[in-house]
Coordinates of C-alpha atoms in Angstrom, one line a residue:
M1 CA 134.2 178.8 92.8
A2 CA 135.0 175.4 94.3
P3 CA 132.4 173.3 96.1
E4 CA 132.2 173.4 99.8
G5 CA 134.7 171.2 101.6
A6 CA 136.7 170.7 98.5
I7 CA 140.5 170.6 98.6
D8 CA 142.2 173.0 96.3
N9 CA 145.5 172.6 94.5
Q10 CA 147.5 173.7 97.5
G11 CA 146.0 171.2 99.9
L12 CA 144.0 173.7 101.8
Q13 CA 140.5 173.1 102.8
G14 CA 138.3 176.0 102.6
H15 CA 134.8 176.7 103.8
T16 CA 132.7 178.6 101.5
A17 CA 129.1 179.1 101.4
A18 CA 127.0 179.4 98.4
P19 CA 125.1 182.6 98.0
G20 CA 121.7 182.1 99.8
G21 CA 122.8 178.6 101.0
V22 CA 123.5 177.1 104.3
E23 CA 127.0 177.3 105.7
H24 CA 128.7 173.9 106.3
V25 CA 130.2 173.4 109.7
P26 CA 132.8 170.7 110.2
D27 CA 131.9 167.8 112.6
P28 CA 133.2 168.2 116.2
T29 CA 136.1 166.0 117.2
A30 CA 137.4 164.8 120.6
L31 CA 140.8 163.4 121.0
G32 CA 141.1 163.5 117.2
L33 CA 138.0 161.2 116.6
T34 CA 134.7 162.3 115.2
S35 CA 131.4 160.9 116.3
T36 CA 131.7 158.0 113.8
G37 CA 135.1 157.1 115.3
W38 CA 133.7 157.2 118.8
V39 CA 130.9 154.8 117.8
A40 CA 133.4 152.5 116.3
V41 CA 135.5 152.6 119.5
A42 CA 132.4 151.9 121.6
M43 CA 131.5 149.0 119.4
I44 CA 135.0 147.5 119.8
V45 CA 134.8 148.0 123.6
V46 CA 131.4 146.2 123.7
I47 CA 132.6 143.4 121.6
L48 CA 135.7 143.0 123.8
L49 CA 133.6 143.0 127.0
M50 CA 131.3 140.4 125.5
I51 CA 134.3 138.2 124.6
W52 CA 135.8 138.8 128.1
K53 CA 132.5 137.8 129.8
K54 CA 132.3 134.8 127.5
V55 CA 128.9 135.8 126.1
P56 CA 129.5 133.8 122.8
G57 CA 130.0 130.7 124.9
M58 CA 126.9 131.4 126.9
I59 CA 125.0 132.0 123.6
G60 CA 126.5 128.7 122.2
K61 CA 125.4 126.8 125.4
M62 CA 122.0 128.3 125.2
L63 CA 121.7 127.4 121.5
D64 CA 123.0 123.9 122.3
T65 CA 120.5 123.5 125.1
R66 CA 117.8 124.7 122.7
I67 CA 119.0 122.3 120.0
A68 CA 118.9 119.5 122.5
G69 CA 115.4 120.4 123.6
I70 CA 114.3 120.5 119.9
R71 CA 115.9 117.1 119.3
T72 CA 114.1 115.7 122.3
Q73 CA 110.9 117.1 121.0
L74 CA 111.6 115.6 117.6
D75 CA 112.4 112.3 119.1
D76 CA 109.2 112.5 121.1
A77 CA 107.3 113.4 118.0
K78 CA 108.8 110.5 116.1
A79 CA 107.9 108.1 119.0
L80 CA 104.3 109.5 119.0
R81 CA 104.1 109.2 115.2
A82 CA 105.3 105.6 115.4
E83 CA 102.8 104.9 118.2
A84 CA 100.1 106.5 116.1
E85 CA 101.1 104.4 113.1
A86 CA 100.9 101.3 115.2
I87 CA 97.5 102.3 116.6
R88 CA 96.3 103.0 113.0
T89 CA 97.6 99.7 111.8
E90 CA 95.9 98.0 114.7
Y91 CA 92.6 99.7 114.0
E92 CA 92.8 98.9 110.3
A93 CA 93.4 95.3 111.2
K94 CA 90.4 95.4 113.7
A95 CA 88.3 97.1 111.0
K96 CA 89.2 94.3 108.5
T97 CA 88.5 91.7 111.1
A98 CA 85.2 93.3 112.0
H99 CA 84.3 93.5 108.3
V100 CA 85.1 89.8 107.9
E101 CA 83.1 89.0 111.0
A102 CA 80.2 91.1 109.8
E103 CA 80.2 89.2 106.4
A104 CA 80.3 85.9 108.3
M105 CA 77.4 87.0 110.5
K106 CA 75.5 88.1 107.5
A107 CA 76.1 84.8 105.8
H108 CA 75.1 82.9 109.0
A109 CA 71.9 85.0 109.3
H110 CA 71.0 84.2 105.6
H111 CA 71.6 80.5 106.3
E112 CA 69.5 80.7 109.5
A113 CA 66.8 82.6 107.6
A114 CA 66.8 80.0 104.9
A115 CA 66.5 77.2 107.5
I116 CA 63.7 79.0 109.3
I117 CA 61.9 79.5 106.0
A118 CA 62.3 75.8 105.0
K119 CA 61.2 74.8 108.5
A120 CA 58.2 77.1 108.2
K121 CA 57.3 75.7 104.8
A122 CA 57.6 72.1 106.1
G123 CA 55.5 73.1 109.2
A124 CA 52.9 74.7 106.9
E125 CA 52.8 71.7 104.7
D126 CA 52.5 69.4 107.7
L127 CA 49.7 71.6 109.1
M128 CA 47.9 71.6 105.8
T129 CA 48.2 67.8 105.7
R130 CA 46.8 67.5 109.2
R131 CA 44.0 69.8 108.5
A132 CA 43.2 68.0 105.3
K133 CA 43.2 64.7 107.3
M134 CA 41.0 66.3 109.9
A135 CA 38.6 67.5 107.2
E136 CA 38.6 64.1 105.6
D137 CA 37.9 62.5 109.0
K138 CA 35.0 65.0 109.6
I139 CA 33.7 64.2 106.1
A140 CA 34.0 60.5 106.8
A141 CA 32.3 60.9 110.2
A142 CA 29.5 62.9 108.6
E143 CA 29.2 60.2 105.9
R144 CA 28.9 57.6 108.6
T145 CA 26.4 59.6 110.5
A146 CA 24.4 60.2 107.4
I147 CA 24.6 56.5 106.5
A148 CA 23.5 55.5 110.1
E149 CA 20.6 58.0 109.8
V150 CA 19.6 56.6 106.5
R151 CA 19.8 53.1 107.8
A152 CA 17.9 54.0 110.9
R153 CA 15.2 55.7 108.8
A154 CA 15.3 52.7 106.4
A155 CA 14.9 50.3 109.4
D156 CA 12.1 52.5 110.8
A157 CA 10.4 52.6 107.4
A158 CA 11.0 48.8 107.0
A159 CA 9.6 48.1 110.5
K160 CA 6.6 50.3 109.8
A161 CA 6.1 48.6 106.4
A162 CA 6.5 45.2 108.0
G163 CA 4.1 46.2 110.7
I164 CA 1.6 47.3 108.1
L165 CA 2.1 44.2 106.0
I166 CA 1.9 41.9 109.1
A167 CA -1.3 43.7 110.2
E168 CA -2.8 43.3 106.8
H169 CA -1.8 39.6 106.3
H170 CA -1.9 38.2 109.8
D171 CA -5.0 37.8 111.8
A172 CA -5.5 37.0 115.4
A173 CA -5.1 33.2 114.9
A174 CA -1.7 33.6 113.3
D175 CA -0.7 35.8 116.1
R176 CA -1.7 33.2 118.7
M177 CA 0.2 30.6 116.9
M178 CA 3.4 32.7 116.9
V179 CA 3.0 33.5 120.6
D180 CA 2.5 29.8 121.4
R181 CA 5.6 28.9 119.4
S182 CA 7.7 31.6 121.2
I183 CA 6.5 30.3 124.6
S184 CA 7.2 26.8 123.8
G185 CA 10.7 27.8 122.6
L186 CA 11.4 29.4 125.9
S187 CA 10.7 26.3 127.9
R188 CA 13.3 24.4 125.9
L189 CA 16.2 26.7 126.8
N190 CA 16.0 25.8 130.6

């Protein structure tokens, strides 16, 4: 038994069915073409219509337009990147300048601080010198006051002692003689 759809030695195609199997039916044809042939004809017609309507040219133009748009976007992106690089370079330069200026300001601040400290030290030394001079002047004034007090007390004591000595050693006659001498001395001045 030959398989279904097989061609025998005589060139005849037979249709046989296997026992208990499905019978094979040949594909329908129209104008001598099967469904596969008609699909091929439809495809050829569609392709010819597309060529006649210049669809490949339109697709090419559309792709060229799209390519031009992409090139424009790439050029814009390159320009933006160049601009961003320029801005980054500018800001790096500004950052370096700012760092240098900060270092200069820091050095200037240290210099000013050292000058202020030196001035403060000189001012403190000057203040201590003035206060020491004032203390010495106060001590000298206190010494002068003490010496004046001692002299005044010594003069008082000497006057009292002289008064006592005079009272003991002088009598009324010696006093009259001194008074008379003083009076006679006054008349000579005029």
